[in-house]
Amino acid sequence: MRPAPDLRLYLVTDEPQCASAGRSVLQTVVAAVAGGVTCVQLRAKDSDGGPFLAQVVEVCRAVGDHVPVIVNDRVDVFLAARELGASVAGVHIGQSDLPAPLVRALIGDDAFLGLSASTDSEIIAAQTEGACDHLGIGAVHDTATKTDAPGGLGVAGVARAASLVGLPAVAIGGVKVPDMAPLAAAGLDGGAVVSAICCAPDPRRAAAELLAAWTEGLR
Amino acid sequence: MRPAPDLRLYLVTDEPQCASAGRSVLQTVVAAVAGGVTCVQLRAKDSDGGPFLAQVVEVCRAVGDHVPVIVNDRVDVFLAARELGASVAGVHIGQSDLPAPLVRALIGDDAFLGLSASTDSEIIAAQTEGACDHLGIGAVHDTATKTDAPGGLGVAGVARAASLVGLPAVAIGGVKVPDMAPLAAAGLDGGAVVSAICCAPDPRRAAAELLAAWTEGLR
C-alpha cells in the first residue's frame, strides 16, 4: 500500500510564470524543495509530450528521492518516465481529463492519484469511485492561472467542501502566505501554490515562509 | 505480428474543420469510411483527455471493425480506450511527442505506430530506431492545419524522402484530389487528408473521389 504523501506545502509548477521570474521549472523546484515544499506537481498544459517527459525526468532526478513528484494530466508521460527509471510518484487529473478509475487501472496501485474537485457532487463522487488518494479543492481565491476554474470558495468554503469526505485534501487557487495558517487551522491537509512560489523573487524563501505559516496555523 | 494497415486514403480528423462544415467528427468519419477512407487518425490537440477518449471510443464503435482507428499523440487515451474494450488500432506521434521507442514499449507489439517526419535525418532515424511501422511525410503543400510544419516539399520531394527508407509512407499536408494520382504513381503508400474531407460539403463523396484518383494513379 502506498503511503499518504505529505501534502502540507504542495507546489504546482507553471512554466511561463517561472520563466517570467527568470528561472526554469527545474531551478524553481530545486529551490522550493530546499525551502520546504513537501510535494511537487509538474503541470505543462502547453507542452508536447517529449519536452514534458524531459522535464519530469530531470525534476525526478533532482528531487524525486526527497519529495513525491506528480505528473499533471499526462498518464502517458508518467508511464514513460517510469519506463525510464525515474522516481515519479503519481498523477494528478482534473474533471475533464481521463476518468479516475481508468487512470488508476493504467498507473497501478503503487502510484498516487490526485483529483481536482470543486463542487460537492464532484467531491462525493471522488470518494464513491474510490480511485483517487487525495483531492485538490478550489479555487480558494479567484485566480488567473486556471481560467476554466470556478470563482473563489474562500478558506471556509474549501474547508466545508473537504469535510464532506474522508479523503486527504489540499486547497488550491490563489493561495498565498496569509491563507496558510487559516487553511491549516480549518483542517485541510495542505495548501497548494502556483504563483506564490513560481513568481517569487526567491522561491526557497517563499517556500520557507509558506511552510512556517502553515505550521503556525496548527498551534 | 500486426498486418500493415491499408494507408491508401488516410483521414486525419480536425474537429474545428468538421464543426465549420456543420458536422461532428463521428459523422464525418462514418461518411468518409463509407466513401472509401482506409485508415482514420483521430487528432484533437485542443481537447482534454476525457472528451478525446469519448470520441475515440465512439468512432471505434462505429468504424473500428472496418478500418484501423489510430490515436494522435495521446498514448494514455489509446491505453484507456483499449482498457474499455474499444477496437483502437494504434498511435501516431510527431517529432516533439513522446519518443517512438518509449511509445512502442507502452502500446505493445500488436498496435500500429506511425510517426510524422519531414527531414531526411528524421526519416532515416525512424527506420534506424525500429519502433514505428509507417511514416507520415510532408508537408506536400503549405497548409494552415499544422502551423509548426515546414514548407511544402511537393509530390516529388515527398517521394524522394520516402524512398530513403523501406518503411510504408503516406504523404500529408494540403493533399487534395489532384495530388492523389501523382502520389500513387510516385510510389507512396497513401495520401493523408484533413481539410479535403473534414471541410467537404459531402465527406462520403469527397472520399470516393480521392480514392478513385489514387487508383487512377496506379494504372
Tab-separated table of C-alpha atoms in Angstrom:
chain	number	residue	atom	x	y	z
A	1	MET	CA	0.000	0.000	0.000
A	2	ARG	CA	1.300	3.462	-0.919
A	3	PRO	CA	1.958	5.853	1.983
A	4	ALA	CA	-0.014	9.135	2.104
A	5	PRO	CA	2.161	11.910	0.683
A	6	ASP	CA	2.950	14.911	2.850
A	7	LEU	CA	0.666	17.483	1.247
A	8	ARG	CA	1.367	20.436	3.571
A	9	LEU	CA	3.086	22.613	1.003
A	10	TYR	CA	2.225	21.397	-2.458
A	11	LEU	CA	3.895	23.187	-5.376
A	12	VAL	CA	2.166	23.134	-8.759
A	13	THR	CA	4.514	24.398	-11.446
A	14	ASP	CA	3.750	26.892	-14.189
A	15	GLU	CA	6.496	27.222	-16.770
A	16	PRO	CA	5.551	30.702	-18.083
A	17	GLN	CA	5.470	32.039	-14.504
A	18	CYS	CA	8.872	30.517	-13.739
A	19	ALA	CA	10.222	31.956	-16.990
A	20	SER	CA	8.834	35.401	-16.164
A	21	ALA	CA	10.836	35.242	-12.934
A	22	GLY	CA	13.950	34.327	-14.907
A	23	ARG	CA	14.132	30.672	-13.875
A	24	SER	CA	13.493	27.238	-15.332
A	25	VAL	CA	10.940	24.925	-13.735
A	26	LEU	CA	13.807	22.742	-12.545
A	27	GLN	CA	15.573	25.660	-10.845
A	28	THR	CA	12.327	26.738	-9.213
A	29	VAL	CA	11.547	23.256	-7.925
A	30	VAL	CA	15.022	22.647	-6.529
A	31	ALA	CA	14.970	25.946	-4.646
A	32	ALA	CA	11.411	25.449	-3.418
A	33	VAL	CA	12.112	21.941	-2.131
A	34	ALA	CA	15.164	23.251	-0.298
A	35	GLY	CA	12.823	25.794	1.294
A	36	GLY	CA	10.299	23.241	2.476
A	37	VAL	CA	7.940	22.202	-0.334
A	38	THR	CA	6.659	18.730	0.545
A	39	CYS	CA	5.127	17.639	-2.776
A	40	VAL	CA	5.611	18.761	-6.398
A	41	GLN	CA	3.124	18.564	-9.220
A	42	LEU	CA	4.522	19.258	-12.683
A	43	ARG	CA	1.938	20.899	-14.915
A	44	ALA	CA	2.670	21.751	-18.548
A	45	LYS	CA	-0.623	22.126	-20.371
A	46	ASP	CA	1.038	23.780	-23.366
A	47	SER	CA	3.981	21.407	-23.739
A	48	ASP	CA	4.212	18.475	-26.093
A	49	GLY	CA	4.896	15.057	-24.614
A	50	GLY	CA	8.603	14.984	-25.432
A	51	PRO	CA	9.657	18.179	-23.646
A	52	PHE	CA	7.283	17.427	-20.751
A	53	LEU	CA	8.816	13.985	-20.300
A	54	ALA	CA	12.285	15.517	-20.286
A	55	GLN	CA	11.183	17.957	-17.570
A	56	VAL	CA	9.624	15.192	-15.467
A	57	VAL	CA	12.776	13.084	-15.695
A	58	GLU	CA	15.115	15.949	-14.771
A	59	VAL	CA	12.961	17.060	-11.832
A	60	CYS	CA	12.715	13.482	-10.547
A	61	ARG	CA	16.470	13.126	-10.793
A	62	ALA	CA	16.924	16.311	-8.741
A	63	VAL	CA	14.265	15.926	-6.031
A	64	GLY	CA	12.342	12.690	-6.616
A	65	ASP	CA	14.067	10.875	-3.777
A	66	HIS	CA	13.150	13.651	-1.313
A	67	VAL	CA	9.564	14.600	-2.211
A	68	PRO	CA	6.835	12.975	-4.323
A	69	VAL	CA	6.850	14.246	-7.935
A	70	ILE	CA	3.406	14.083	-9.510
A	71	VAL	CA	2.565	14.484	-13.212
A	72	ASN	CA	-0.438	16.600	-14.186
A	73	ASP	CA	-2.853	15.009	-16.649
A	74	ARG	CA	-0.495	13.089	-18.924
A	75	VAL	CA	-0.672	9.488	-17.770
A	76	ASP	CA	1.461	8.530	-20.751
A	77	VAL	CA	4.232	10.873	-19.623
A	78	PHE	CA	4.074	9.309	-16.143
A	79	LEU	CA	4.318	5.809	-17.647
A	80	ALA	CA	7.164	6.815	-19.969
A	81	ALA	CA	9.060	8.376	-17.049
A	82	ARG	CA	8.658	5.141	-15.064
A	83	GLU	CA	9.845	3.205	-18.108
A	84	LEU	CA	12.996	5.340	-17.995
A	85	GLY	CA	13.500	4.552	-14.318
A	86	ALA	CA	12.540	7.994	-12.981
A	87	SER	CA	11.262	8.141	-9.394
A	88	VAL	CA	7.908	9.655	-10.345
A	89	ALA	CA	5.260	9.175	-7.663
A	90	GLY	CA	1.892	9.682	-9.288
A	91	VAL	CA	-0.575	11.543	-11.452
A	92	HIS	CA	-2.971	14.423	-10.855
A	93	ILE	CA	-6.061	14.822	-13.011
A	94	GLY	CA	-8.936	17.241	-13.409
A	95	GLN	CA	-12.599	16.628	-14.105
A	96	SER	CA	-12.183	16.792	-17.898
A	97	ASP	CA	-9.119	14.541	-18.034
A	98	LEU	CA	-9.239	10.754	-18.300
A	99	PRO	CA	-11.687	9.239	-15.774
A	100	ALA	CA	-10.076	8.408	-12.417
A	101	PRO	CA	-10.880	4.663	-12.431
A	102	LEU	CA	-9.222	4.281	-15.840
A	103	VAL	CA	-6.205	6.280	-14.708
A	104	ARG	CA	-5.910	4.048	-11.659
A	105	ALA	CA	-6.019	0.977	-13.915
A	106	LEU	CA	-3.213	2.418	-16.057
A	107	ILE	CA	-0.867	3.653	-13.307
A	108	GLY	CA	-1.281	0.733	-10.929
A	109	ASP	CA	-1.817	0.599	-7.183
A	110	ASP	CA	1.580	1.870	-6.098
A	111	ALA	CA	1.192	5.354	-7.611
A	112	PHE	CA	-0.579	8.357	-6.105
A	113	LEU	CA	-3.647	9.662	-7.861
A	114	GLY	CA	-4.897	13.158	-7.073
A	115	LEU	CA	-8.070	14.703	-8.443
A	116	SER	CA	-9.199	18.325	-8.721
A	117	ALA	CA	-12.736	18.863	-7.477
A	118	SER	CA	-14.779	21.998	-6.878
A	119	THR	CA	-18.389	21.079	-6.354
A	120	ASP	CA	-19.945	18.934	-3.644
A	121	SER	CA	-21.032	16.344	-6.188
A	122	GLU	CA	-17.525	16.101	-7.674
A	123	ILE	CA	-16.034	15.641	-4.206
A	124	ILE	CA	-18.522	12.990	-3.139
A	125	ALA	CA	-18.178	11.171	-6.479
A	126	ALA	CA	-14.403	11.056	-5.991
A	127	GLN	CA	-14.808	9.197	-2.717
A	128	THR	CA	-17.529	6.922	-4.075
A	129	GLU	CA	-15.422	5.953	-7.101
A	130	GLY	CA	-12.579	5.013	-4.811
A	131	ALA	CA	-9.850	5.540	-7.398
A	132	CYS	CA	-8.076	8.633	-6.105
A	133	ASP	CA	-5.947	9.169	-2.999
A	134	HIS	CA	-6.370	12.863	-2.390
A	135	LEU	CA	-8.251	15.881	-3.640
A	136	GLY	CA	-7.257	19.348	-4.784
A	137	ILE	CA	-10.165	21.588	-3.836
A	138	GLY	CA	-10.589	25.152	-5.003
A	139	ALA	CA	-10.336	27.777	-6.004
A	140	VAL	CA	-9.718	29.415	-2.625
A	141	HIS	CA	-9.495	32.769	-4.395
A	142	ASP	CA	-10.167	33.777	-7.972
A	143	THR	CA	-7.029	33.116	-9.948
A	144	ALA	CA	-5.626	33.825	-13.372
A	145	THR	CA	-3.712	30.520	-13.584
A	146	LYS	CA	-6.693	28.352	-14.439
A	147	THR	CA	-9.164	30.389	-16.433
A	148	ASP	CA	-11.606	27.480	-16.509
A	149	ALA	CA	-11.874	27.236	-12.698
A	150	PRO	CA	-14.975	28.494	-10.873
A	151	GLY	CA	-14.955	31.577	-8.628
A	152	GLY	CA	-13.301	31.560	-5.221
A	153	LEU	CA	-14.782	29.420	-2.420
A	154	GLY	CA	-12.770	31.068	0.342
A	155	VAL	CA	-10.979	29.198	3.128
A	156	ALA	CA	-14.266	28.373	4.872
A	157	GLY	CA	-15.844	27.138	1.652
A	158	VAL	CA	-12.903	24.874	0.857
A	159	ALA	CA	-12.844	23.519	4.422
A	160	ARG	CA	-16.574	22.777	4.319
A	161	ALA	CA	-16.179	21.012	0.951
A	162	ALA	CA	-13.224	18.956	2.199
A	163	SER	CA	-15.213	17.875	5.256
A	164	LEU	CA	-17.752	16.121	3.032
A	165	VAL	CA	-15.408	13.181	2.545
A	166	GLY	CA	-12.620	11.342	4.289
A	167	LEU	CA	-10.005	11.837	1.577
A	168	PRO	CA	-6.944	13.989	2.273
A	169	ALA	CA	-7.474	17.391	0.687
A	170	VAL	CA	-5.252	20.250	-0.351
A	171	ALA	CA	-6.609	23.729	-1.023
A	172	ILE	CA	-5.661	25.407	-4.318
A	173	GLY	CA	-6.350	28.607	-6.175
A	174	GLY	CA	-4.604	31.867	-5.391
A	175	VAL	CA	-3.150	30.537	-2.109
A	176	LYS	CA	-0.614	32.939	-0.534
A	177	VAL	CA	1.167	33.176	2.825
A	178	PRO	CA	-1.811	34.718	4.716
A	179	ASP	CA	-4.031	31.775	3.695
A	180	MET	CA	-1.780	29.033	5.011
A	181	ALA	CA	-2.475	29.321	8.747
A	182	PRO	CA	-6.267	29.557	8.293
A	183	LEU	CA	-6.201	26.545	5.971
A	184	ALA	CA	-4.193	24.503	8.481
A	185	ALA	CA	-6.460	25.594	11.314
A	186	ALA	CA	-9.509	24.660	9.258
A	187	GLY	CA	-8.330	21.067	8.974
A	188	LEU	CA	-7.052	20.929	5.409
A	189	ASP	CA	-4.087	18.636	4.707
A	190	GLY	CA	-2.150	21.230	2.793
A	191	GLY	CA	-2.019	24.340	0.686
A	192	ALA	CA	-1.175	24.138	-3.000
A	193	VAL	CA	0.534	27.126	-4.525
A	194	VAL	CA	1.448	28.184	-8.030
A	195	SER	CA	2.362	31.851	-8.347
A	196	ALA	CA	3.296	32.249	-4.657
A	197	ILE	CA	6.413	30.237	-5.486
A	198	CYS	CA	6.771	30.289	-9.289
A	199	CYS	CA	6.654	34.098	-9.432
A	200	ALA	CA	8.550	34.704	-6.190
A	201	PRO	CA	11.874	36.555	-6.315
A	202	ASP	CA	13.324	33.837	-4.046
A	203	PRO	CA	11.424	30.522	-4.283
A	204	ARG	CA	13.362	28.961	-1.423
A	205	ARG	CA	12.469	31.782	0.928
A	206	ALA	CA	8.870	31.856	-0.339
A	207	ALA	CA	8.525	28.144	0.404
A	208	ALA	CA	10.003	28.563	3.879
A	209	GLU	CA	7.557	31.377	4.683
A	210	LEU	CA	4.575	29.404	3.376
A	211	LEU	CA	5.510	26.320	5.400
A	212	ALA	CA	6.159	28.374	8.541
A	213	ALA	CA	2.724	29.957	8.172
A	214	TRP	CA	1.164	26.521	7.795
A	215	THR	CA	2.896	25.261	10.937
A	216	GLU	CA	1.746	28.383	12.781
A	217	GLY	CA	-1.858	27.537	11.900
A	218	LEU	CA	-1.559	24.123	13.561
A	219	ARG	CA	-0.746	25.566	17.023
B	1	MET	CA	2.816	-9.741	-35.972
B	2	ARG	CA	0.492	-6.864	-36.878
B	3	PRO	CA	-0.593	-6.644	-40.533
B	4	ALA	CA	0.307	-3.481	-42.468
B	5	PRO	CA	-2.672	-1.130	-42.469
B	6	ASP	CA	-4.147	-0.044	-45.801
B	7	LEU	CA	-2.855	3.515	-45.938
B	8	ARG	CA	-4.178	4.483	-49.403
B	9	LEU	CA	-6.687	7.076	-48.164
B	10	TYR	CA	-5.810	8.107	-44.638
B	11	LEU	CA	-8.146	10.572	-42.925
B	12	VAL	CA	-6.757	12.772	-40.145
B	13	THR	CA	-9.591	14.497	-38.309
B	14	ASP	CA	-9.813	18.139	-37.314
B	15	GLU	CA	-12.745	18.935	-35.043
B	16	PRO	CA	-12.962	22.694	-35.791
B	17	GLN	CA	-12.974	21.964	-39.530
B	18	CYS	CA	-15.717	19.347	-39.131
B	19	ALA	CA	-17.693	21.786	-36.981
B	20	SER	CA	-17.298	24.554	-39.567
B	21	ALA	CA	-18.905	22.191	-42.075
B	22	GLY	CA	-21.770	21.551	-39.634
B	23	ARG	CA	-20.794	18.015	-38.616
B	24	SER	CA	-19.277	16.161	-35.681
B	25	VAL	CA	-16.047	14.224	-36.078
B	26	LEU	CA	-18.046	10.988	-35.746
B	27	GLN	CA	-20.442	11.969	-38.544
B	28	THR	CA	-17.525	12.951	-40.760
B	29	VAL	CA	-15.654	9.703	-40.143
B	30	VAL	CA	-18.676	7.483	-40.725
B	31	ALA	CA	-19.448	9.178	-44.036
B	32	ALA	CA	-15.809	9.198	-45.133
B	33	VAL	CA	-15.337	5.495	-44.369
B	34	ALA	CA	-18.480	4.729	-46.346
B	35	GLY	CA	-16.875	6.647	-49.215
B	36	GLY	CA	-13.623	4.713	-49.135
B	37	VAL	CA	-11.313	6.005	-46.395
B	38	THR	CA	-8.993	3.123	-45.485
B	39	CYS	CA	-7.486	4.392	-42.204
B	40	VAL	CA	-8.574	7.012	-39.644
B	41	GLN	CA	-6.374	9.031	-37.334
B	42	LEU	CA	-8.188	10.974	-34.609
B	43	ARG	CA	-6.386	14.197	-33.767
B	44	ALA	CA	-7.632	16.537	-31.054
B	45	LYS	CA	-4.762	18.763	-29.982
B	46	ASP	CA	-7.073	21.137	-28.116
B	47	SER	CA	-9.228	18.547	-26.314
B	48	ASP	CA	-8.793	17.312	-22.783
B	49	GLY	CA	-8.324	13.586	-22.245
B	50	GLY	CA	-11.904	12.879	-21.201
B	51	PRO	CA	-13.685	14.219	-24.289
B	52	PHE	CA	-10.958	12.827	-26.561
B	53	LEU	CA	-11.358	9.356	-25.046
B	54	ALA	CA	-15.136	9.575	-25.559
B	55	GLN	CA	-14.562	10.472	-29.215
B	56	VAL	CA	-12.091	7.627	-29.736
B	57	VAL	CA	-14.497	5.118	-28.182
B	58	GLU	CA	-17.490	6.254	-30.248
B	59	VAL	CA	-15.523	6.287	-33.501
B	60	CYS	CA	-14.110	2.814	-32.785
B	61	ARG	CA	-17.616	1.557	-32.087
B	62	ALA	CA	-18.807	2.951	-35.436
B	63	VAL	CA	-15.946	2.012	-37.776
B	64	GLY	CA	-13.215	0.270	-35.768
B	65	ASP	CA	-14.093	-3.148	-37.134
B	66	HIS	CA	-13.824	-1.890	-40.727
B	67	VAL	CA	-10.760	0.370	-40.752
B	68	PRO	CA	-7.860	0.950	-38.343
B	69	VAL	CA	-8.549	3.805	-35.911
B	70	ILE	CA	-5.345	5.491	-34.776
B	71	VAL	CA	-4.968	7.968	-31.888
B	72	ASN	CA	-2.818	11.053	-32.384
B	73	ASP	CA	-0.226	11.731	-29.681
B	74	ARG	CA	-2.122	10.673	-26.537
B	75	VAL	CA	-0.785	7.216	-25.711
B	76	ASP	CA	-2.803	7.347	-22.477
B	77	VAL	CA	-6.034	7.852	-24.423
B	78	PHE	CA	-5.121	4.856	-26.593
B	79	LEU	CA	-4.454	2.729	-23.494
B	80	ALA	CA	-7.669	3.880	-21.798
B	81	ALA	CA	-9.688	3.086	-24.937
B	82	ARG	CA	-8.179	-0.404	-25.010
B	83	GLU	CA	-8.994	-0.759	-21.318
B	84	LEU	CA	-12.625	-0.030	-22.250
B	85	GLY	CA	-12.558	-2.707	-24.956
B	86	ALA	CA	-12.556	-0.315	-27.928
B	87	SER	CA	-11.078	-1.662	-31.172
B	88	VAL	CA	-8.407	1.014	-31.411
B	89	ALA	CA	-5.529	0.048	-33.689
B	90	GLY	CA	-2.612	2.279	-32.848
B	91	VAL	CA	-0.976	5.614	-32.153
B	92	HIS	CA	0.517	8.329	-34.336
B	93	ILE	CA	3.170	10.663	-32.961
B	94	GLY	CA	5.145	13.670	-34.098
B	95	GLN	CA	8.763	14.603	-33.518
B	96	SER	CA	8.001	16.539	-30.288
B	97	ASP	CA	5.728	13.899	-28.774
B	98	LEU	CA	6.953	11.016	-26.600
B	99	PRO	CA	9.933	9.216	-28.204
B	100	ALA	CA	8.921	6.369	-30.516
B	101	PRO	CA	10.785	3.581	-28.653
B	102	LEU	CA	9.022	4.536	-25.395
B	103	VAL	CA	5.654	4.684	-27.134
B	104	ARG	CA	6.291	1.224	-28.573
B	105	ALA	CA	7.110	-0.066	-25.079
B	106	LEU	CA	3.835	1.375	-23.748
B	107	ILE	CA	1.459	0.276	-26.541
B	108	GLY	CA	2.902	-3.191	-27.122
B	109	ASP	CA	3.770	-5.048	-30.303
B	110	ASP	CA	0.248	-5.572	-31.607
B	111	ALA	CA	-0.536	-1.868	-32.118
B	112	PHE	CA	0.407	0.304	-35.089
B	113	LEU	CA	2.798	3.146	-34.528
B	114	GLY	CA	3.022	5.928	-37.084
B	115	LEU	CA	5.482	8.812	-36.973
B	116	SER	CA	5.490	12.197	-38.690
B	117	ALA	CA	8.796	13.033	-40.323
B	118	SER	CA	9.859	15.837	-42.631
B	119	THR	CA	13.603	15.883	-42.919
B	120	ASP	CA	15.942	13.236	-44.261
B	121	SER	CA	17.523	12.772	-40.849
B	122	GLU	CA	14.139	12.292	-39.141
B	123	ILE	CA	13.152	9.724	-41.758
B	124	ILE	CA	16.379	7.774	-41.520
B	125	ALA	CA	16.319	7.895	-37.712
B	126	ALA	CA	12.789	6.455	-37.733
B	127	GLN	CA	13.974	3.388	-39.621
B	128	THR	CA	17.129	3.057	-37.517
B	129	GLU	CA	15.163	3.210	-34.250
B	130	GLY	CA	12.908	0.436	-35.498
B	131	ALA	CA	9.937	1.397	-33.318
B	132	CYS	CA	7.451	2.715	-35.866
B	133	ASP	CA	5.518	0.927	-38.605
B	134	HIS	CA	4.915	3.720	-41.049
B	135	LEU	CA	5.715	7.351	-41.705
B	136	GLY	CA	3.652	10.423	-42.430
B	137	ILE	CA	5.852	12.595	-44.635
B	138	GLY	CA	5.129	16.197	-45.501
B	139	ALA	CA	4.000	18.743	-45.954
B	140	VAL	CA	3.214	18.162	-49.626
B	141	HIS	CA	1.885	21.705	-49.826
B	142	ASP	CA	1.954	24.560	-47.353
B	143	THR	CA	-1.006	24.104	-45.051
B	144	ALA	CA	-2.807	26.022	-42.358
B	145	THR	CA	-3.675	22.899	-40.314
B	146	LYS	CA	-0.252	22.478	-38.762
B	147	THR	CA	1.330	25.843	-38.320
B	148	ASP	CA	4.519	24.256	-36.984
B	149	ALA	CA	5.150	22.173	-40.124
B	150	PRO	CA	7.867	23.175	-42.584
B	151	GLY	CA	7.091	24.495	-46.066
B	152	GLY	CA	5.785	22.262	-48.837
B	153	LEU	CA	8.047	19.529	-50.235
B	154	GLY	CA	5.885	18.841	-53.287
B	155	VAL	CA	4.953	15.385	-54.574
B	156	ALA	CA	8.461	14.788	-55.903
B	157	GLY	CA	10.059	15.893	-52.638
B	158	VAL	CA	7.873	13.607	-50.557
B	159	ALA	CA	8.502	10.683	-52.891
B	160	ARG	CA	12.238	11.236	-52.741
B	161	ALA	CA	12.135	11.428	-48.939
B	162	ALA	CA	10.016	8.264	-48.692
B	163	SER	CA	12.478	6.394	-50.918
B	164	LEU	CA	15.237	6.877	-48.335
B	165	VAL	CA	13.831	4.062	-46.191
B	166	GLY	CA	11.841	0.865	-46.520
B	167	LEU	CA	9.003	1.907	-44.231
B	168	PRO	CA	5.499	2.382	-45.667
B	169	ALA	CA	4.876	6.109	-46.088
B	170	VAL	CA	1.839	8.294	-46.514
B	171	ALA	CA	2.058	11.845	-47.823
B	172	ILE	CA	0.399	14.605	-45.779
B	173	GLY	CA	-0.044	18.342	-45.887
B	174	GLY	CA	-2.611	20.057	-48.080
B	175	VAL	CA	-3.315	16.876	-50.094
B	176	LYS	CA	-6.301	17.258	-52.464
B	177	VAL	CA	-7.809	15.205	-55.308
B	178	PRO	CA	-5.286	16.348	-57.969
B	179	ASP	CA	-2.389	15.134	-55.767
B	180	MET	CA	-3.617	11.593	-55.293
B	181	ALA	CA	-2.737	10.114	-58.704
B	182	PRO	CA	0.773	11.640	-58.761
B	183	LEU	CA	1.400	10.388	-55.209
B	184	ALA	CA	0.284	6.870	-56.143
B	185	ALA	CA	2.352	6.954	-59.323
B	186	ALA	CA	5.373	8.158	-57.347
B	187	GLY	CA	5.282	5.060	-55.145
B	188	LEU	CA	3.803	6.403	-51.912
B	189	ASP	CA	1.610	4.047	-49.896
B	190	GLY	CA	-1.160	6.586	-49.429
B	191	GLY	CA	-2.357	10.126	-49.208
B	192	ALA	CA	-3.403	11.582	-45.872
B	193	VAL	CA	-6.036	14.297	-45.963
B	194	VAL	CA	-7.507	16.678	-43.427
B	195	SER	CA	-9.475	19.549	-44.961
B	196	ALA	CA	-10.172	17.702	-48.242
B	197	ILE	CA	-12.620	15.575	-46.236
B	198	CYS	CA	-13.282	17.469	-42.978
B	199	CYS	CA	-14.311	20.654	-44.829
B	200	ALA	CA	-16.032	18.918	-47.766
B	201	PRO	CA	-19.749	19.506	-48.306
B	202	ASP	CA	-20.157	15.714	-48.726
B	203	PRO	CA	-17.362	13.730	-46.987
B	204	ARG	CA	-18.539	10.420	-48.471
B	205	ARG	CA	-18.334	11.759	-51.998
B	206	ALA	CA	-15.038	13.529	-51.270
B	207	ALA	CA	-13.535	10.243	-50.021
B	208	ALA	CA	-14.785	8.367	-53.067
B	209	GLU	CA	-13.224	10.940	-55.410
B	210	LEU	CA	-9.924	10.879	-53.539
B	211	LEU	CA	-9.736	7.081	-53.600
B	212	ALA	CA	-10.699	6.947	-57.274
B	213	ALA	CA	-7.929	9.413	-58.070
B	214	TRP	CA	-5.460	7.286	-56.109
B	215	THR	CA	-6.475	4.161	-58.012
B	216	GLU	CA	-6.150	6.059	-61.285
B	217	GLY	CA	-2.557	6.877	-60.420
B	218	LEU	CA	-1.687	3.179	-60.072
B	219	ARG	CA	-2.599	2.346	-63.681
